[in-house]
Rosetta silent file (secondary structure, phi, psi, omega in degrees, C-alpha in Angstrom):
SEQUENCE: XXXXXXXXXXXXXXXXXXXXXXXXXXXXXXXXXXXXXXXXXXXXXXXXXXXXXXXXXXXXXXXXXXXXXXXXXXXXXXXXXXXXXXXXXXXXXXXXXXXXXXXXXXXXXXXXXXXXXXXXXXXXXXXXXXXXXXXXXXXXXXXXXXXXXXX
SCORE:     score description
SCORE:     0.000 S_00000001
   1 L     0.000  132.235 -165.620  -11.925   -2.329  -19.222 S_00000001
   2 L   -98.478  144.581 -178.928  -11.000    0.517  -16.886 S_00000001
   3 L   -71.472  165.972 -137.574  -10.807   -0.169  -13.422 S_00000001
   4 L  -108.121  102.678 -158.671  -13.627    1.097  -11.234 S_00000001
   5 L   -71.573   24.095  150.821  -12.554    4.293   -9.216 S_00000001
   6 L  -104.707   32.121  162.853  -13.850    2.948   -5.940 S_00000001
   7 L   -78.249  -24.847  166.869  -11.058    0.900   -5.429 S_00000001
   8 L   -33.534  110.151  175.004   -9.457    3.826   -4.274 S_00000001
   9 L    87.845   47.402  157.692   -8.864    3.156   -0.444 S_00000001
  10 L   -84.340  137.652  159.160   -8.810   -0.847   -0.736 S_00000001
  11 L   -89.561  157.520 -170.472   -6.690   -2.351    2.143 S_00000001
  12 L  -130.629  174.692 -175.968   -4.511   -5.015    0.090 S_00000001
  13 L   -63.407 -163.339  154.755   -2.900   -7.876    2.072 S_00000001
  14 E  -125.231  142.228  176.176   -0.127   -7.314    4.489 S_00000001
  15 E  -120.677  140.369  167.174    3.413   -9.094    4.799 S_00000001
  16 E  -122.870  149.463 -172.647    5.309   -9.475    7.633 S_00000001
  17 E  -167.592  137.218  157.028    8.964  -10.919    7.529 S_00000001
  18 E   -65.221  123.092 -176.162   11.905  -11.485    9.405 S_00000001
  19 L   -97.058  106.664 -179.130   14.882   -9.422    7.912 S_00000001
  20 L  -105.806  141.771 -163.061   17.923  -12.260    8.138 S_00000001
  21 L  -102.766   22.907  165.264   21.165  -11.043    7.538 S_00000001
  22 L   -84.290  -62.759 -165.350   21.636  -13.767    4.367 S_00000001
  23 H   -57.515  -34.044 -167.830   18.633  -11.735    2.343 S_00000001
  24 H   -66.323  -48.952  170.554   20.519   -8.586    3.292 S_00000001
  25 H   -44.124  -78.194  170.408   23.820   -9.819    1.874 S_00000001
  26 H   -34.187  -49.793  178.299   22.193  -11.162   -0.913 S_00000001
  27 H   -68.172  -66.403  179.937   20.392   -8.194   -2.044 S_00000001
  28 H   -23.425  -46.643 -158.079   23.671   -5.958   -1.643 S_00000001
  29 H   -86.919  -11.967 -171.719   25.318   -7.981   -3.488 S_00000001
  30 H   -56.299  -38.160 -161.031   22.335   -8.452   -6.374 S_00000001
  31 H   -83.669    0.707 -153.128   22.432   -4.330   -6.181 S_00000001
  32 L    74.873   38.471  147.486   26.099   -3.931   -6.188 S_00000001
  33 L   -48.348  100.500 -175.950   26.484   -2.383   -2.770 S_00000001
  34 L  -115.638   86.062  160.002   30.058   -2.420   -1.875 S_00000001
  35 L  -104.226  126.106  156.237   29.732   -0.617    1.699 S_00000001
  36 H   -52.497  -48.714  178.283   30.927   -3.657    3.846 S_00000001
  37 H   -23.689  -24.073 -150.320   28.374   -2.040    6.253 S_00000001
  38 H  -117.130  -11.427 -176.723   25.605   -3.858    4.179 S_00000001
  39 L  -141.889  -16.964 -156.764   27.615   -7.796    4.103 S_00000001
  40 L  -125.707  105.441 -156.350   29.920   -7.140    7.212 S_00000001
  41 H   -59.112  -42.244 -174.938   28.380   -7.126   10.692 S_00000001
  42 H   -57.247  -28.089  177.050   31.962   -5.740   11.893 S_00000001
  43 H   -79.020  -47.598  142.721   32.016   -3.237    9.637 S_00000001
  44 H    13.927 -100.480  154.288   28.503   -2.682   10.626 S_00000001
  45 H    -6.348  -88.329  170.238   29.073   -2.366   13.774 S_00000001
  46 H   -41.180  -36.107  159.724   32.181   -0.262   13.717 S_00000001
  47 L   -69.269   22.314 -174.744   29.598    2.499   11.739 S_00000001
  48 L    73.660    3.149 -179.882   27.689    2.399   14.670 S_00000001
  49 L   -95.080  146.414  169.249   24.611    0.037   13.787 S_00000001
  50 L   -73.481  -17.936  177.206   23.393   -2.747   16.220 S_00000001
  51 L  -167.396 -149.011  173.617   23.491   -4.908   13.174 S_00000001
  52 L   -76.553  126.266  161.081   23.368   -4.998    8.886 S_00000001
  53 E   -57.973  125.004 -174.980   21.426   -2.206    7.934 S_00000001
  54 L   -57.160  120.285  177.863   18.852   -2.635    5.822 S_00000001
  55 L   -51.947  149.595  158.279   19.869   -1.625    2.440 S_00000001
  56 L   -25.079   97.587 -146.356   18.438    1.219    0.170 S_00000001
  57 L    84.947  -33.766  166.967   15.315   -0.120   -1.913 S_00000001
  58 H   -67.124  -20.261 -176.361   15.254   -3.284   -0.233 S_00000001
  59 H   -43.707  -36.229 -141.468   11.884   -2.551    1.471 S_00000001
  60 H   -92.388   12.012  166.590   10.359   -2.916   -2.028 S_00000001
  61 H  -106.844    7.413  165.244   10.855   -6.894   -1.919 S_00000001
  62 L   -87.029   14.523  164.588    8.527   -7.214    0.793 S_00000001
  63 L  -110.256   25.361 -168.239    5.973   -7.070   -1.467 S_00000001
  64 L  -109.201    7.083 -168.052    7.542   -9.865   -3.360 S_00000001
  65 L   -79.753  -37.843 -174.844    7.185  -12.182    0.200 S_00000001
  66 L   -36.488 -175.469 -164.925    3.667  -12.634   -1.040 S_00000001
  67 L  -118.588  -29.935  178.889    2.691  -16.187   -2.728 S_00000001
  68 L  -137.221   52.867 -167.047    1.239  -14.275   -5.899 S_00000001
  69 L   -38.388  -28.260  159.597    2.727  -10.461   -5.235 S_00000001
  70 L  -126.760   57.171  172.218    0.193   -9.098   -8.152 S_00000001
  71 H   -99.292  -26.845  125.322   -2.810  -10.376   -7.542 S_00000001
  72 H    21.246  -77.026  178.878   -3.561   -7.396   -5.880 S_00000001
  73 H   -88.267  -28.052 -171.249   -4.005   -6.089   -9.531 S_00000001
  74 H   -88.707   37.386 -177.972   -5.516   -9.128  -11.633 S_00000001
  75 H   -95.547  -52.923  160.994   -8.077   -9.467   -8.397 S_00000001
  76 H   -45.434  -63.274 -175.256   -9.367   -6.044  -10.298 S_00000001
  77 L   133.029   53.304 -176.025   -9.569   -7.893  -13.843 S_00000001
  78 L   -94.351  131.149  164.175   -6.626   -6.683  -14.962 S_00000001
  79 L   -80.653  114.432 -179.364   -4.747   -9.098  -17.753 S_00000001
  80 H   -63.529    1.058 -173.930   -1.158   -8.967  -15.904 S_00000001
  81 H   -77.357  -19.854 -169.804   -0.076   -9.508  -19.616 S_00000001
  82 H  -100.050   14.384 -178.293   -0.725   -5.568  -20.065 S_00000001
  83 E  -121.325  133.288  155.114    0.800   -3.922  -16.673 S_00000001
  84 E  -106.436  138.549 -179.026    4.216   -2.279  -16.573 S_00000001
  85 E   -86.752  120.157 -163.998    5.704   -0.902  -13.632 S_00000001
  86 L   -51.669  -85.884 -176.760    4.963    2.813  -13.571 S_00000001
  87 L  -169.207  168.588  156.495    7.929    4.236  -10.593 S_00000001
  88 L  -160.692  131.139 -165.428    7.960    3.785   -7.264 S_00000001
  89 L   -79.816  145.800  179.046    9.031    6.215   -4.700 S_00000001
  90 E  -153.313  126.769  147.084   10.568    5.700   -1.219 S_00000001
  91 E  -120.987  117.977 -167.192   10.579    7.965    2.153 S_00000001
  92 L   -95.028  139.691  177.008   12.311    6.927    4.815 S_00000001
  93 L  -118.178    3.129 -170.193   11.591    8.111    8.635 S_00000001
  94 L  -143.859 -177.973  167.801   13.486    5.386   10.251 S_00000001
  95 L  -113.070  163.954  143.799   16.844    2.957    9.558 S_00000001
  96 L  -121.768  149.882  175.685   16.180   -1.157   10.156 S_00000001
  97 E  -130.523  161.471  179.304   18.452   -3.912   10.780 S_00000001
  98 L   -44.499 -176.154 -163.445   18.637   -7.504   10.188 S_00000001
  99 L    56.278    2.563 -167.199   16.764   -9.196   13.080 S_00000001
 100 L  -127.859  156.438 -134.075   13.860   -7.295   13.392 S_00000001
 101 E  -132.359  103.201 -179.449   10.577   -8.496   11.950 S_00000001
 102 E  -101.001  168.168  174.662    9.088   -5.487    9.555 S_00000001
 103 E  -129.872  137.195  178.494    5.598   -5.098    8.529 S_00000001
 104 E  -120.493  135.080  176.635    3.999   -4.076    5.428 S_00000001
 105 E  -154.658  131.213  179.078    0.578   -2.724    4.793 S_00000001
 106 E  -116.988  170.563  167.666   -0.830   -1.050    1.420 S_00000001
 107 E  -145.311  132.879  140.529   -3.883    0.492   -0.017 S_00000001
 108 L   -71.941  123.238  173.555   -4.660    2.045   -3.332 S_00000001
 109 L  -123.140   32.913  165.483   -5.053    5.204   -3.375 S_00000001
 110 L  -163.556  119.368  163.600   -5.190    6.396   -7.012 S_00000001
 111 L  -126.731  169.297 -171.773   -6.338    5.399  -10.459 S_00000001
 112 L  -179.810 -174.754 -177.771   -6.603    7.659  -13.410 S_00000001
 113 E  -155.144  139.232 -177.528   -6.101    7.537  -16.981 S_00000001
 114 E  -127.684  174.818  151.619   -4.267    9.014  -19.416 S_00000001
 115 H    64.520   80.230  154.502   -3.911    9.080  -23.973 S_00000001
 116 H    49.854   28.153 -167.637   -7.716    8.751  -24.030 S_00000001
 117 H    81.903    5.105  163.254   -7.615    5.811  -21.809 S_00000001
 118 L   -61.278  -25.941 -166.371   -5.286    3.919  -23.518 S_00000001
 119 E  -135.530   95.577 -176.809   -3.122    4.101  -20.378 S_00000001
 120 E  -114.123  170.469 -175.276   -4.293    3.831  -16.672 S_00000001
 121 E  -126.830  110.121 -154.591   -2.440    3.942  -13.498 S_00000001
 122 E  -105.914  107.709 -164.162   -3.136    2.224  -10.689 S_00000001
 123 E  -102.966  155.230 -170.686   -1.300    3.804   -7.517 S_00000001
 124 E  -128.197  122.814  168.202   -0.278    1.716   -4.314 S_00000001
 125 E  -109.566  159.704  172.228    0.843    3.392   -0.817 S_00000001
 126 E  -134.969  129.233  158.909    2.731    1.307    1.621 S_00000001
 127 E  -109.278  112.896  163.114    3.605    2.006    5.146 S_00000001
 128 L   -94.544   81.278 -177.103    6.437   -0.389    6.290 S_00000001
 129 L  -101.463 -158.513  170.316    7.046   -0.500    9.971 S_00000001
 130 L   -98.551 -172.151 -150.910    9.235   -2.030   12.909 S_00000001
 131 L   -86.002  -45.841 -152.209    8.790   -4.235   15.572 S_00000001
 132 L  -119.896   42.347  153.542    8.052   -1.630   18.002 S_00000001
 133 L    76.924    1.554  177.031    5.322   -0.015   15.479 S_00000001
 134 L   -53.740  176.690  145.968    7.718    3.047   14.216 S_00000001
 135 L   -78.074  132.389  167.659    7.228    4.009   10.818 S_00000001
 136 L  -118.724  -14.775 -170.323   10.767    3.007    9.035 S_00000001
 137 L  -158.576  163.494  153.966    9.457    3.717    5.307 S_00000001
 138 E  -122.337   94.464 -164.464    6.603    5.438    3.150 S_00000001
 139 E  -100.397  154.204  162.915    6.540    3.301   -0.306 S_00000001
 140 E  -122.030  133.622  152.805    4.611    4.254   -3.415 S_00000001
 141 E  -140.794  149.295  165.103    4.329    2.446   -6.715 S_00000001
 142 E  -102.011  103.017 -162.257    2.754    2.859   -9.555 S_00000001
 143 E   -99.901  156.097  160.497    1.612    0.207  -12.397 S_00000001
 144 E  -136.381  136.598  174.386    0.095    1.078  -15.697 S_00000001
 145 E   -95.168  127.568  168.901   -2.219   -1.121  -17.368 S_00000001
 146 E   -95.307  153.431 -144.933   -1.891   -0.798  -21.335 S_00000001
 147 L  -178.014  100.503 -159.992   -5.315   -1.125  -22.936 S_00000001
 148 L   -36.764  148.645 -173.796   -6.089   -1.720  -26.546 S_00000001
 149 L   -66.531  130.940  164.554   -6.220    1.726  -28.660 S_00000001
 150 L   -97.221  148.190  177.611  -10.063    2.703  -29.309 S_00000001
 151 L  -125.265    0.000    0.000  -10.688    3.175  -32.444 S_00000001
């Protein structure tokens, strides 16, 4: 069943989270980051940061803070047994550090189809900012929903 292009422009939930300088650590070390900047406040520091920087990519686990992170998509009627993740995209306008309490808030803003409808795409924007309402990141992802072959 193809999703119903006037989802297009849906506000989706929002997450907010405290960035703790354990999860930071943690991810670095999950990605293989070996900049001490990223595990070592002194080293931190010593670059010139007020504290651990957020790493590269990490933004894209705030949408994993959520209690069910794709319902989002089966809320459409999607069977999550059929979505793959598409890409997702990152621009950054600002840096964050541990301690400060980011915010995330999406919409969809694309669906389409592609191989006669075998294959739609369901697009997501995110603006993630900082406590004192900057922009720090402009996220995108993209899922595709697989869809039995017509025959």
């Amino acid at each position: 069943m193809a999703i119903d292009p006037a989802v297009i422009g849906t506000v989706l939930p929002g997450t907010d989270l405290l960035i703790d300088r354990s999860r930071l650590r943690l991810f670095a070390k999950a990605t293989g980051a070996t900049d001490p900047v990223y595990t070592d406040i002194a080293a931190a520091r010593a670059a010139g940061y007020p504290d651990l920087p957020v790493p590269p990519t990490f933004l894209c686990a705030l949408h994993n803070e959520q209690p069910d992170p794709l319902s989002w998509i089966a809320e459409l009627g999607v069977d999550l047994s059929r979505v793959l993740h598409g890409e997702q995209s990152f621009e950054y306008k600002s840096m964050a550090f541990a301690g400060q309490y980011l915010t995330a808030r999406s919409r969809i803003t694309d669906v389409y189809q592609k191989k006669g409808g075998a294959l739609e795409f369901l697009t997501r924007a995110t603006t993630v900012t900082g406590p004192d309402g900057r922009t720090v990141a402009e996220l995108t992802d993209i899922a595709i929903i697989r869809h039995e072959e017509q025959r």
